Amino acid sequence: MSITSVLVGLIFVLNMLLATIVIFLERKDAGATWAWVLVLFFIPGLGFVTYLLFGRNLARSKMFQWEDQKKVGIAQLISNQLFDISTDKFSYRNDLEKKYHDLIFMHLRNNDALLSQDNEVTIFTDGHEKFKSLFDDIAAAKDHIHLQYYILKRDDIGQKLLNALILKAKEGIKVRVLYDDLGSRTLTRGFFKELRNAGGEVEAFFPSNLKFINLRMNFRNHRKLAIIDGKIGYVGGFNFGDEYLGKNPKFGYWRDTHLRIIGSAVHATQTRFILDWNQASHRHNIHYSDNLFPTIHSNGEVGIQIVTSGPDSEWEQIKNGYIKMISSAKHSIWIQTPYFIPDASLLDALRIASLSGIDVRIMIPNKPDHMFVYWATYSYIGEMIKAGAKIYIYDNGFIHAKTIIVDNEISSVGTANIDVRSFRLNFEVNAFIYNHDIAHRLTKSFEEDMTRSWELTDEIYQKRSLLIRFKESVSRLLSPIL
């Protein structure tokens, strides 16, 4: 028997074994299972390597140690809030929070997402405004600066950030930076040398053990958080790079949504940062101290839950929150997302809402940053048009906002896109907000964006070429694993 025959036979056996694992052990949803089976059988050998890089399941892993939560008393707070809500003893500050008590309870029970009711919120839709505010807060920091970003680039805005952090570290402020190793792959190890020499600490999430291979490359930390002195928090869609200031000709103006929060919700973002940091760090673990969770004096009245999700979790909590919001809608559901690749449950929820007469509006970009994702988005958008939804194509650059507004009452802003990757593969964080004023401000921003968009009608959609239809079909077939 020749060596070639042995190799072919071995590849066949490995494919059969891996297909069996996918079907019977990993317990993926049916769409993802069959998509991987197709990859394994039609691209033998390469399909095996692709699965190792992109298809592994982290659901059973114990990645994050919750001891920090217990030390700050969160476990007891969660238990108390659960009991009070379930026994109708919880003191809601307004009728809106009470109206959505079931959504609040779900996030609290399944995600330990405490409801904080004393928050002040500033909304940023422009990168220049967001970065100016963050740099001002960094300059004013008195105790610590915690930054966590999926993408951090070595460009003008990245260098400006580094210089600001070095200055604060030299002042004796504790500076910690956590970045995703794949998302920030353009960084070199020497980029943070001066910051480290000044006393700052830097860690990479899921770094590559080999130069060009990362066996966890499909599971990335897509969260964007900033916590200043434990009193000010940022969460939203902006990463750190010049393109987020509209300096990349490919994308043009960058439209995103980001929040600045003052209030008890900041403590929830701090806890999330600590958990992620301690997972990534093996040298500088953060332990509870009072300065990380100071008393926050806020005059705000905005109710917020900080909800996280990731491949290590049994629940797709952010997606479940979206579905719960959608199913509660009586009048309107307005969505902004750069990618629209919903799974069957979310797609059904949106179609049912639209067919029921709910005003469903979805705004997506006019240009792709990932080609297969773009055409898969158009395929699903076509179904929503048939169901009666209004589809707007943002035509003033690139829209990267991840925003949902329901009935002009409740909203969600964060890092999670409407796609399988955000729901099952990436580590994400969203703020679920129970406040009329915030929903109204987000609605106003949506309406302003509509003036810079055009509506994709069924008539226009049906005129797309055979080539585009082919691209949609192929991309949709792969959508469960995009």
CSV table of C-alpha atoms in Angstrom, one decimal:
chain,number,residue,atom,x,y,z
A,1,MET,CA,0.0,0.0,0.0
A,2,SER,CA,1.4,3.4,-1.0
A,3,ILE,CA,2.0,6.3,1.4
A,4,THR,CA,-0.6,8.3,-0.5
A,5,SER,CA,-3.3,5.7,0.0
A,6,VAL,CA,-2.5,5.6,3.7
A,7,LEU,CA,-2.7,9.4,4.0
A,8,VAL,CA,-6.0,9.5,2.1
A,9,GLY,CA,-7.4,6.8,4.3
A,10,LEU,CA,-6.2,8.6,7.4
A,11,ILE,CA,-7.8,11.8,6.3
A,12,PHE,CA,-11.1,10.0,5.6
A,13,VAL,CA,-11.1,8.4,9.0
A,14,LEU,CA,-10.3,11.7,10.7
A,15,ASN,CA,-13.1,13.4,8.9
A,16,MET,CA,-15.6,10.6,9.9
A,17,LEU,CA,-14.4,10.8,13.5
A,18,LEU,CA,-14.7,14.6,13.5
A,19,ALA,CA,-18.1,14.6,11.9
A,20,THR,CA,-19.3,12.1,14.6
A,21,ILE,CA,-18.0,14.5,17.3
A,22,VAL,CA,-19.7,17.4,15.7
A,23,ILE,CA,-23.1,15.6,15.5
A,24,PHE,CA,-23.2,13.6,18.7
A,25,LEU,CA,-20.9,15.2,21.2
A,26,GLU,CA,-20.6,19.0,20.6
A,27,ARG,CA,-24.4,19.4,20.6
A,28,LYS,CA,-24.4,22.4,18.3
A,29,ASP,CA,-27.6,23.6,16.7
A,30,ALA,CA,-28.7,21.7,13.6
A,31,GLY,CA,-27.7,24.5,11.2
A,32,ALA,CA,-24.2,24.8,12.5
A,33,THR,CA,-23.8,21.0,12.7
A,34,TRP,CA,-24.7,20.4,9.0
A,35,ALA,CA,-22.6,23.4,7.9
A,36,TRP,CA,-19.6,21.8,9.6
A,37,VAL,CA,-20.4,18.4,8.2
A,38,LEU,CA,-20.5,19.9,4.7
A,39,VAL,CA,-17.1,21.5,5.3
A,40,LEU,CA,-15.6,18.3,6.6
A,41,PHE,CA,-16.8,16.1,3.8
A,42,PHE,CA,-16.3,18.4,0.8
A,43,ILE,CA,-13.0,19.8,2.0
A,44,PRO,CA,-11.2,16.8,3.5
A,45,GLY,CA,-8.0,17.5,5.4
A,46,LEU,CA,-8.4,21.3,5.1
A,47,GLY,CA,-11.9,20.9,6.7
A,48,PHE,CA,-10.3,19.1,9.6
A,49,VAL,CA,-7.9,21.9,10.2
A,50,THR,CA,-10.6,24.5,9.8
A,51,TYR,CA,-12.7,22.8,12.4
A,52,LEU,CA,-9.8,22.8,14.9
A,53,LEU,CA,-9.3,26.5,14.4
A,54,PHE,CA,-12.9,27.6,14.2
A,55,GLY,CA,-15.3,24.9,15.3
A,56,ARG,CA,-14.4,23.9,18.9
A,57,ASN,CA,-16.9,24.3,21.7
A,58,LEU,CA,-16.1,26.1,24.9
A,59,ALA,CA,-19.5,25.6,26.6
A,60,ARG,CA,-18.2,23.2,29.2
A,61,SER,CA,-15.0,25.1,30.1
A,62,LYS,CA,-14.6,26.8,33.4
A,63,MET,CA,-12.8,29.9,32.2
A,64,PHE,CA,-13.8,32.5,34.7
A,65,GLN,CA,-13.5,32.3,38.4
A,66,TRP,CA,-16.4,34.0,40.2
A,67,GLU,CA,-14.6,34.4,43.5
A,68,ASP,CA,-14.2,38.1,42.8
A,69,GLN,CA,-18.0,38.4,42.5
A,70,LYS,CA,-18.5,36.7,45.9
A,71,LYS,CA,-15.9,38.9,47.5
A,72,VAL,CA,-17.7,42.1,46.6
A,73,GLY,CA,-20.9,40.8,47.9
A,74,ILE,CA,-22.6,40.5,44.5
A,75,ALA,CA,-23.8,36.9,45.1
A,76,GLN,CA,-25.8,38.1,48.1
A,77,LEU,CA,-27.1,41.1,46.2
A,78,ILE,CA,-28.3,38.9,43.4
A,79,SER,CA,-30.0,36.6,45.8
A,80,ASN,CA,-31.8,39.5,47.5
A,81,GLN,CA,-32.9,41.1,44.3
A,82,LEU,CA,-34.2,37.8,42.9
A,83,PHE,CA,-36.2,37.2,46.0
A,84,ASP,CA,-37.6,40.7,46.1
A,85,ILE,CA,-38.7,40.6,42.4
A,86,SER,CA,-40.2,37.2,42.6
A,87,THR,CA,-42.2,38.1,45.7
A,88,ASP,CA,-43.3,41.5,44.4
A,89,LYS,CA,-41.3,43.3,47.2
A,90,PHE,CA,-38.8,45.0,44.9
A,91,SER,CA,-38.9,48.8,44.9
A,92,TYR,CA,-39.1,49.9,41.3
A,93,ARG,CA,-38.4,53.5,40.7
A,94,ASN,CA,-40.8,53.9,37.8
A,95,ASP,CA,-43.6,52.1,36.0
A,96,LEU,CA,-41.4,51.2,33.1
A,97,GLU,CA,-39.1,49.0,35.2
A,98,LYS,CA,-42.1,47.3,36.7
A,99,LYS,CA,-43.6,46.7,33.3
A,100,TYR,CA,-40.5,44.9,32.1
A,101,HIS,CA,-39.9,43.0,35.4
A,102,ASP,CA,-39.9,39.6,33.5
A,103,LEU,CA,-37.0,40.7,31.3
A,104,ILE,CA,-35.2,42.1,34.3
A,105,PHE,CA,-35.8,38.8,36.2
A,106,MET,CA,-34.5,36.7,33.3
A,107,HIS,CA,-31.2,38.7,33.0
A,108,LEU,CA,-30.8,38.6,36.8
A,109,ARG,CA,-31.5,34.9,37.2
A,110,ASN,CA,-29.6,33.6,34.2
A,111,ASN,CA,-26.8,36.1,34.0
A,112,ASP,CA,-26.4,37.6,37.5
A,113,ALA,CA,-27.2,41.0,35.9
A,114,LEU,CA,-28.2,43.2,38.8
A,115,LEU,CA,-30.6,46.0,38.0
A,116,SER,CA,-29.1,49.4,39.0
A,117,GLN,CA,-31.4,52.4,39.1
A,118,ASP,CA,-29.2,55.4,39.8
A,119,ASN,CA,-27.4,55.9,36.5
A,120,GLU,CA,-26.6,59.0,34.4
A,121,VAL,CA,-26.0,58.1,30.7
A,122,THR,CA,-24.4,60.1,27.9
A,123,ILE,CA,-24.8,58.7,24.4
A,124,PHE,CA,-22.1,59.1,21.7
A,125,THR,CA,-22.7,58.5,18.1
A,126,ASP,CA,-19.5,60.1,16.8
A,127,GLY,CA,-16.0,58.9,17.4
A,128,HIS,CA,-14.5,62.3,17.9
A,129,GLU,CA,-16.9,63.0,20.8
A,130,LYS,CA,-16.5,59.6,22.4
A,131,PHE,CA,-12.7,59.7,22.3
A,132,LYS,CA,-12.5,63.3,23.6
A,133,SER,CA,-14.7,62.4,26.6
A,134,LEU,CA,-12.7,59.3,27.3
A,135,PHE,CA,-9.4,61.1,27.1
A,136,ASP,CA,-10.7,63.8,29.4
A,137,ASP,CA,-11.7,61.1,31.9
A,138,ILE,CA,-8.3,59.4,31.6
A,139,ALA,CA,-6.6,62.7,32.2
A,140,ALA,CA,-8.7,63.3,35.4
A,141,ALA,CA,-8.2,59.8,36.8
A,142,LYS,CA,-7.2,59.7,40.4
A,143,ASP,CA,-6.9,56.0,41.3
A,144,HIS,CA,-7.1,53.6,38.3
A,145,ILE,CA,-7.8,53.2,34.6
A,146,HIS,CA,-9.1,49.9,33.2
A,147,LEU,CA,-9.4,49.6,29.4
A,148,GLN,CA,-10.6,46.5,27.5
A,149,TYR,CA,-10.9,46.6,23.7
A,150,TYR,CA,-11.3,44.0,20.9
A,151,ILE,CA,-9.3,46.2,18.5
A,152,LEU,CA,-6.5,48.4,19.6
A,153,LYS,CA,-4.3,49.7,16.8
A,154,ARG,CA,-0.8,51.2,16.5
A,155,ASP,CA,-1.9,54.3,14.6
A,156,ASP,CA,-2.5,58.0,15.5
A,157,ILE,CA,-5.3,57.5,18.0
A,158,GLY,CA,-3.7,54.4,19.4
A,159,GLN,CA,-0.4,56.3,20.0
A,160,LYS,CA,-2.3,59.1,21.6
A,161,LEU,CA,-4.0,56.6,24.0
A,162,LEU,CA,-0.6,55.1,24.8
A,163,ASN,CA,1.0,58.5,25.6
A,164,ALA,CA,-2.0,59.4,27.8
A,165,LEU,CA,-1.7,56.1,29.7
A,166,ILE,CA,2.1,56.4,30.1
A,167,LEU,CA,1.6,59.9,31.6
A,168,LYS,CA,-1.0,58.6,34.1
A,169,ALA,CA,1.2,55.6,35.1
A,170,LYS,CA,4.1,57.9,35.8
A,171,GLU,CA,1.7,59.8,38.1
A,172,GLY,CA,1.2,56.7,40.1
A,173,ILE,CA,-2.3,55.8,38.7
A,174,LYS,CA,-2.8,52.1,38.2
A,175,VAL,CA,-3.2,51.5,34.5
A,176,ARG,CA,-4.4,48.1,33.1
A,177,VAL,CA,-5.0,47.4,29.4
A,178,LEU,CA,-6.7,44.2,28.1
A,179,TYR,CA,-6.9,43.6,24.4
A,180,ASP,CA,-7.9,40.7,22.2
A,181,ASP,CA,-4.9,39.1,20.6
A,182,LEU,CA,-6.6,38.4,17.3
A,183,GLY,CA,-8.6,41.6,17.0
A,184,SER,CA,-5.4,43.6,17.8
A,185,ARG,CA,-3.1,41.5,15.7
A,186,THR,CA,-1.4,44.5,14.2
A,187,LEU,CA,0.1,45.4,17.6
A,188,THR,CA,3.7,44.5,18.3
A,189,ARG,CA,5.0,43.3,21.7
A,190,GLY,CA,7.2,46.4,22.0
A,191,PHE,CA,4.2,48.8,21.6
A,192,PHE,CA,3.5,48.8,25.4
A,193,LYS,CA,7.1,48.6,26.6
A,194,GLU,CA,7.2,52.2,27.8
A,195,LEU,CA,3.8,51.8,29.5
A,196,ARG,CA,5.0,48.7,31.3
A,197,ASN,CA,8.3,50.4,32.3
A,198,ALA,CA,6.1,53.2,33.8
A,199,GLY,CA,4.2,50.7,36.0
A,200,GLY,CA,1.3,49.9,33.7
A,201,GLU,CA,0.0,46.4,33.1
A,202,VAL,CA,-1.0,44.9,29.8
A,203,GLU,CA,-2.6,41.5,28.9
A,204,ALA,CA,-3.8,39.8,25.7
A,205,PHE,CA,-6.9,37.7,25.7
A,206,PHE,CA,-6.4,34.2,24.2
A,207,PRO,CA,-3.0,34.9,22.8
A,208,SER,CA,-1.5,32.7,20.1
A,209,ASN,CA,0.9,30.1,21.3
A,210,LEU,CA,2.3,29.6,17.9
A,211,LYS,CA,3.3,32.4,15.5
A,212,PHE,CA,0.6,31.9,12.9
A,213,ILE,CA,-1.8,29.5,14.6
A,214,ASN,CA,-4.3,30.1,17.4
A,215,LEU,CA,-6.5,27.1,18.2
A,216,ARG,CA,-8.9,29.4,19.9
A,217,MET,CA,-9.1,32.0,17.1
A,218,ASN,CA,-12.8,31.5,16.7
A,219,PHE,CA,-13.5,32.6,20.3
A,220,ARG,CA,-12.7,36.2,20.7
A,221,ASN,CA,-13.3,38.8,23.4
A,222,HIS,CA,-15.3,41.4,21.5
A,223,ARG,CA,-16.1,43.5,24.5
A,224,LYS,CA,-15.3,47.2,24.7
A,225,LEU,CA,-15.1,48.6,28.3
A,226,ALA,CA,-13.5,51.4,30.0
A,227,ILE,CA,-13.7,52.0,33.8
A,228,ILE,CA,-12.2,55.1,35.4
A,229,ASP,CA,-11.7,55.1,39.2
A,230,GLY,CA,-14.6,52.7,39.5
A,231,LYS,CA,-17.0,55.6,39.0
A,232,ILE,CA,-17.2,56.2,35.3
A,233,GLY,CA,-17.8,53.4,32.7
A,234,TYR,CA,-17.9,53.2,29.0
A,235,VAL,CA,-19.6,50.5,26.9
A,236,GLY,CA,-20.5,50.3,23.2
A,237,GLY,CA,-19.3,49.7,19.7
A,238,PHE,CA,-16.2,51.9,19.2
A,239,ASN,CA,-12.8,50.2,19.2
A,240,PHE,CA,-9.5,52.1,19.2
A,241,GLY,CA,-8.3,52.9,15.7
A,242,ASP,CA,-8.2,55.7,13.2
A,243,GLU,CA,-11.0,54.3,11.1
A,244,TYR,CA,-13.4,54.9,14.1
A,245,LEU,CA,-12.6,58.6,13.4
A,246,GLY,CA,-13.6,58.3,9.8
A,247,LYS,CA,-10.0,58.2,8.5
A,248,ASN,CA,-10.2,55.0,6.5
A,249,PRO,CA,-11.3,55.8,2.9
A,250,LYS,CA,-12.7,52.3,2.5
A,251,PHE,CA,-15.4,53.0,5.2
A,252,GLY,CA,-15.6,56.8,5.3
A,253,TYR,CA,-17.5,58.3,8.2
A,254,TRP,CA,-17.9,55.7,11.0
A,255,ARG,CA,-21.3,55.7,12.7
A,256,ASP,CA,-21.4,53.9,16.0
A,257,THR,CA,-23.1,54.1,19.4
A,258,HIS,CA,-21.3,54.2,22.7
A,259,LEU,CA,-22.4,55.0,26.3
A,260,ARG,CA,-20.7,56.8,29.2
A,261,ILE,CA,-22.3,55.8,32.5
A,262,ILE,CA,-22.0,57.2,36.0
A,263,GLY,CA,-23.8,55.1,38.6
A,264,SER,CA,-24.0,51.7,40.1
A,265,ALA,CA,-23.9,50.0,36.7
A,266,VAL,CA,-20.2,50.9,36.6
A,267,HIS,CA,-19.6,48.3,39.3
A,268,ALA,CA,-21.0,45.7,37.0
A,269,THR,CA,-18.6,46.7,34.2
A,270,GLN,CA,-15.8,46.6,36.7
A,271,THR,CA,-16.6,43.1,37.8
A,272,ARG,CA,-16.7,42.0,34.2
A,273,PHE,CA,-13.3,43.6,33.5
A,274,ILE,CA,-11.8,41.9,36.6
A,275,LEU,CA,-13.1,38.5,35.5
A,276,ASP,CA,-11.7,38.9,32.0
A,277,TRP,CA,-8.4,40.3,33.2
A,278,ASN,CA,-7.9,37.5,35.7
A,279,GLN,CA,-8.6,34.9,33.0
A,280,ALA,CA,-6.0,36.5,30.7
A,281,SER,CA,-3.4,37.3,33.4
A,282,HIS,CA,-1.2,34.7,35.1
A,283,ARG,CA,1.0,37.3,36.9
A,284,HIS,CA,-1.1,40.3,38.0
A,285,ASN,CA,-4.4,39.0,39.1
A,286,ILE,CA,-6.8,41.7,40.5
A,287,HIS,CA,-8.2,41.0,44.0
A,288,TYR,CA,-11.0,42.9,45.6
A,289,SER,CA,-10.3,46.2,47.2
A,290,ASP,CA,-12.6,49.1,48.2
A,291,ASN,CA,-11.0,51.5,45.7
A,292,LEU,CA,-12.2,49.4,42.8
A,293,PHE,CA,-15.8,49.6,44.0
A,294,PRO,CA,-16.2,53.1,45.5
A,295,THR,CA,-19.4,54.7,46.6
A,296,ILE,CA,-20.8,56.5,43.6
A,297,HIS,CA,-22.8,59.7,44.1
A,298,SER,CA,-25.1,60.0,41.2
A,299,ASN,CA,-28.3,61.9,40.6
A,300,GLY,CA,-29.3,59.7,37.7
A,301,GLU,CA,-32.5,57.7,37.4
A,302,VAL,CA,-31.7,55.4,34.5
A,303,GLY,CA,-32.3,51.7,35.1
A,304,ILE,CA,-29.5,49.5,33.6
A,305,GLN,CA,-28.5,45.9,33.5
A,306,ILE,CA,-25.1,45.0,32.2
A,307,VAL,CA,-25.5,41.7,30.5
A,308,THR,CA,-22.7,39.5,29.2
A,309,SER,CA,-22.5,36.4,27.0
A,310,GLY,CA,-19.9,34.1,25.6
A,311,PRO,CA,-19.1,30.6,24.3
A,312,ASP,CA,-18.4,29.5,27.9
A,313,SER,CA,-22.0,30.0,28.9
A,314,GLU,CA,-24.9,27.7,28.7
A,315,TRP,CA,-27.3,30.5,27.8
A,316,GLU,CA,-27.1,32.9,24.8
A,317,GLN,CA,-28.2,35.6,27.2
A,318,ILE,CA,-27.9,38.7,25.0
A,319,LYS,CA,-29.8,37.0,22.2
A,320,ASN,CA,-32.4,35.8,24.7
A,321,GLY,CA,-32.7,39.4,25.8
A,322,TYR,CA,-33.2,40.6,22.3
A,323,ILE,CA,-36.0,38.0,21.7
A,324,LYS,CA,-37.7,38.9,25.0
A,325,MET,CA,-37.7,42.6,24.0
A,326,ILE,CA,-39.0,41.8,20.5
A,327,SER,CA,-41.8,39.6,21.8
A,328,SER,CA,-42.9,42.3,24.2
A,329,ALA,CA,-43.2,44.9,21.5
A,330,LYS,CA,-46.6,46.5,20.9
A,331,HIS,CA,-45.8,49.3,18.5
A,332,SER,CA,-42.2,49.4,17.2
A,333,ILE,CA,-38.8,47.6,17.0
A,334,TRP,CA,-36.0,49.6,15.6
A,335,ILE,CA,-32.6,47.9,15.0
A,336,GLN,CA,-29.2,49.1,13.9
A,337,THR,CA,-26.6,46.5,13.2
A,338,PRO,CA,-23.6,46.1,10.8
A,339,TYR,CA,-24.5,42.4,10.3
A,340,PHE,CA,-27.9,40.8,10.2
A,341,ILE,CA,-27.5,37.0,10.4
A,342,PRO,CA,-30.1,35.9,12.9
A,343,ASP,CA,-30.7,32.3,13.9
A,344,ALA,CA,-34.1,30.7,13.5
A,345,SER,CA,-35.4,31.8,16.9
A,346,LEU,CA,-34.6,35.5,16.4
A,347,LEU,CA,-35.6,35.5,12.8
A,348,ASP,CA,-39.0,34.0,13.7
A,349,ALA,CA,-39.5,36.5,16.5
A,350,LEU,CA,-38.9,39.5,14.1
A,351,ARG,CA,-41.0,38.0,11.3
A,352,ILE,CA,-43.9,37.4,13.7
A,353,ALA,CA,-43.7,40.9,15.0
A,354,SER,CA,-43.6,42.4,11.5
A,355,LEU,CA,-46.5,40.2,10.3
A,356,SER,CA,-48.5,41.3,13.4
A,357,GLY,CA,-48.3,44.9,12.3
A,358,ILE,CA,-45.4,46.0,14.6
A,359,ASP,CA,-43.3,48.8,13.0
A,360,VAL,CA,-40.0,46.8,12.4
A,361,ARG,CA,-37.2,48.8,11.0
A,362,ILE,CA,-33.7,47.5,10.4
A,363,MET,CA,-30.7,49.7,9.4
A,364,ILE,CA,-27.6,48.1,7.9
A,365,PRO,CA,-24.5,49.4,6.1
A,366,ASN,CA,-24.2,50.0,2.4
A,367,LYS,CA,-20.8,48.4,2.2
A,368,PRO,CA,-19.2,45.3,3.5
A,369,ASP,CA,-16.3,44.8,5.9
A,370,HIS,CA,-16.7,41.0,5.6
A,371,MET,CA,-17.9,39.9,2.2
A,372,PHE,CA,-19.6,36.6,3.1
A,373,VAL,CA,-21.3,38.2,6.1
A,374,TYR,CA,-22.5,41.1,3.9
A,375,TRP,CA,-24.2,38.8,1.4
A,376,ALA,CA,-25.7,36.6,4.1
A,377,THR,CA,-27.1,39.7,5.7
A,378,TYR,CA,-28.8,40.6,2.4
A,379,SER,CA,-30.3,37.1,2.2
A,380,TYR,CA,-32.0,37.4,5.6
A,381,ILE,CA,-33.0,41.0,5.0
A,382,GLY,CA,-34.9,39.8,2.0
A,383,GLU,CA,-37.1,37.6,4.3
A,384,MET,CA,-37.8,40.6,6.5
A,385,ILE,CA,-38.9,42.7,3.6
A,386,LYS,CA,-41.4,39.9,2.6
A,387,ALA,CA,-42.7,40.1,6.2
A,388,GLY,CA,-43.3,43.8,5.9
A,389,ALA,CA,-40.3,45.2,7.7
A,390,LYS,CA,-38.7,48.5,6.5
A,391,ILE,CA,-35.0,48.1,5.6
A,392,TYR,CA,-32.7,51.2,5.5
A,393,ILE,CA,-29.3,51.1,4.0
A,394,TYR,CA,-27.0,53.6,5.7
A,395,ASP,CA,-25.3,55.7,3.0
A,396,ASN,CA,-23.1,58.1,4.9
A,397,GLY,CA,-20.1,55.8,5.5
A,398,PHE,CA,-20.2,52.7,7.7
A,399,ILE,CA,-22.7,52.0,10.5
A,400,HIS,CA,-21.3,49.8,13.2
A,401,ALA,CA,-23.9,50.5,15.9
A,402,LYS,CA,-25.5,47.6,17.8
A,403,THR,CA,-28.7,49.1,19.0
A,404,ILE,CA,-32.3,48.0,19.6
A,405,ILE,CA,-35.2,50.2,20.7
A,406,VAL,CA,-38.6,48.8,21.5
A,407,ASP,CA,-41.8,50.9,21.8
A,408,ASN,CA,-39.6,54.0,22.4
A,409,GLU,CA,-39.4,52.6,26.0
A,410,ILE,CA,-36.5,50.1,26.5
A,411,SER,CA,-33.3,49.7,24.6
A,412,SER,CA,-30.1,47.8,24.3
A,413,VAL,CA,-26.6,49.2,23.4
A,414,GLY,CA,-23.4,47.3,23.4
A,415,THR,CA,-21.0,45.1,21.5
A,416,ALA,CA,-23.3,42.2,20.2
A,417,ASN,CA,-24.2,42.1,16.6
A,418,ILE,CA,-27.3,40.3,15.2
A,419,ASP,CA,-25.3,37.2,14.1
A,420,VAL,CA,-24.4,33.8,15.3
A,421,ARG,CA,-20.8,34.8,16.1
A,422,SER,CA,-21.9,37.4,18.6
A,423,PHE,CA,-24.6,35.1,20.1
A,424,ARG,CA,-22.5,31.9,20.5
A,425,LEU,CA,-18.8,32.5,19.7
A,426,ASN,CA,-17.7,35.9,20.9
A,427,PHE,CA,-17.5,37.3,24.4
A,428,GLU,CA,-19.9,40.2,24.4
A,429,VAL,CA,-21.4,42.8,26.7
A,430,ASN,CA,-24.6,44.9,26.4
A,431,ALA,CA,-26.4,47.5,28.5
A,432,PHE,CA,-30.1,46.8,28.7
A,433,ILE,CA,-31.7,50.2,29.5
A,434,TYR,CA,-35.1,50.8,31.0
A,435,ASN,CA,-35.7,54.5,30.5
A,436,HIS,CA,-38.0,56.6,28.2
A,437,ASP,CA,-35.5,59.4,27.7
A,438,ILE,CA,-32.6,57.2,26.6
A,439,ALA,CA,-35.0,55.3,24.2
A,440,HIS,CA,-36.2,58.7,22.9
A,441,ARG,CA,-32.6,59.9,22.3
A,442,LEU,CA,-31.7,56.7,20.5
A,443,THR,CA,-34.9,56.9,18.4
A,444,LYS,CA,-33.9,60.5,17.4
A,445,SER,CA,-30.5,59.3,16.3
A,446,PHE,CA,-32.1,56.6,14.3
A,447,GLU,CA,-34.4,59.1,12.6
A,448,GLU,CA,-31.4,61.3,11.8
A,449,ASP,CA,-29.6,58.3,10.3
A,450,MET,CA,-32.7,57.6,8.1
A,451,THR,CA,-32.1,61.0,6.4
A,452,ARG,CA,-28.7,59.6,5.4
A,453,SER,CA,-30.1,56.3,4.2
A,454,TRP,CA,-32.2,54.9,1.4
A,455,GLU,CA,-35.0,52.3,1.8
A,456,LEU,CA,-34.5,48.9,0.3
A,457,THR,CA,-37.9,48.0,-1.0
A,458,ASP,CA,-39.2,44.7,-2.2
A,459,GLU,CA,-39.2,46.1,-5.8
A,460,ILE,CA,-35.5,47.0,-5.6
A,461,TYR,CA,-34.6,43.8,-3.9
A,462,GLN,CA,-36.2,41.6,-6.5
A,463,LYS,CA,-34.2,43.3,-9.3
A,464,ARG,CA,-30.8,42.1,-7.9
A,465,SER,CA,-28.7,40.1,-10.4
A,466,LEU,CA,-28.3,36.4,-10.6
A,467,LEU,CA,-24.7,36.8,-9.4
A,468,ILE,CA,-25.9,38.5,-6.2
A,469,ARG,CA,-28.5,35.9,-5.7
A,470,PHE,CA,-25.8,33.2,-6.0
A,471,LYS,CA,-23.6,35.1,-3.5
A,472,GLU,CA,-26.5,35.3,-1.1
A,473,SER,CA,-27.3,31.5,-1.4
A,474,VAL,CA,-23.7,30.4,-0.8
A,475,SER,CA,-23.2,32.9,2.1
A,476,ARG,CA,-26.5,31.9,3.7
A,477,LEU,CA,-25.5,28.2,3.5
A,478,LEU,CA,-22.3,29.1,5.5
A,479,SER,CA,-24.1,31.6,7.8
A,480,PRO,CA,-24.2,29.2,10.9
A,481,ILE,CA,-20.4,29.2,11.0
A,482,LEU,CA,-19.6,32.7,9.8
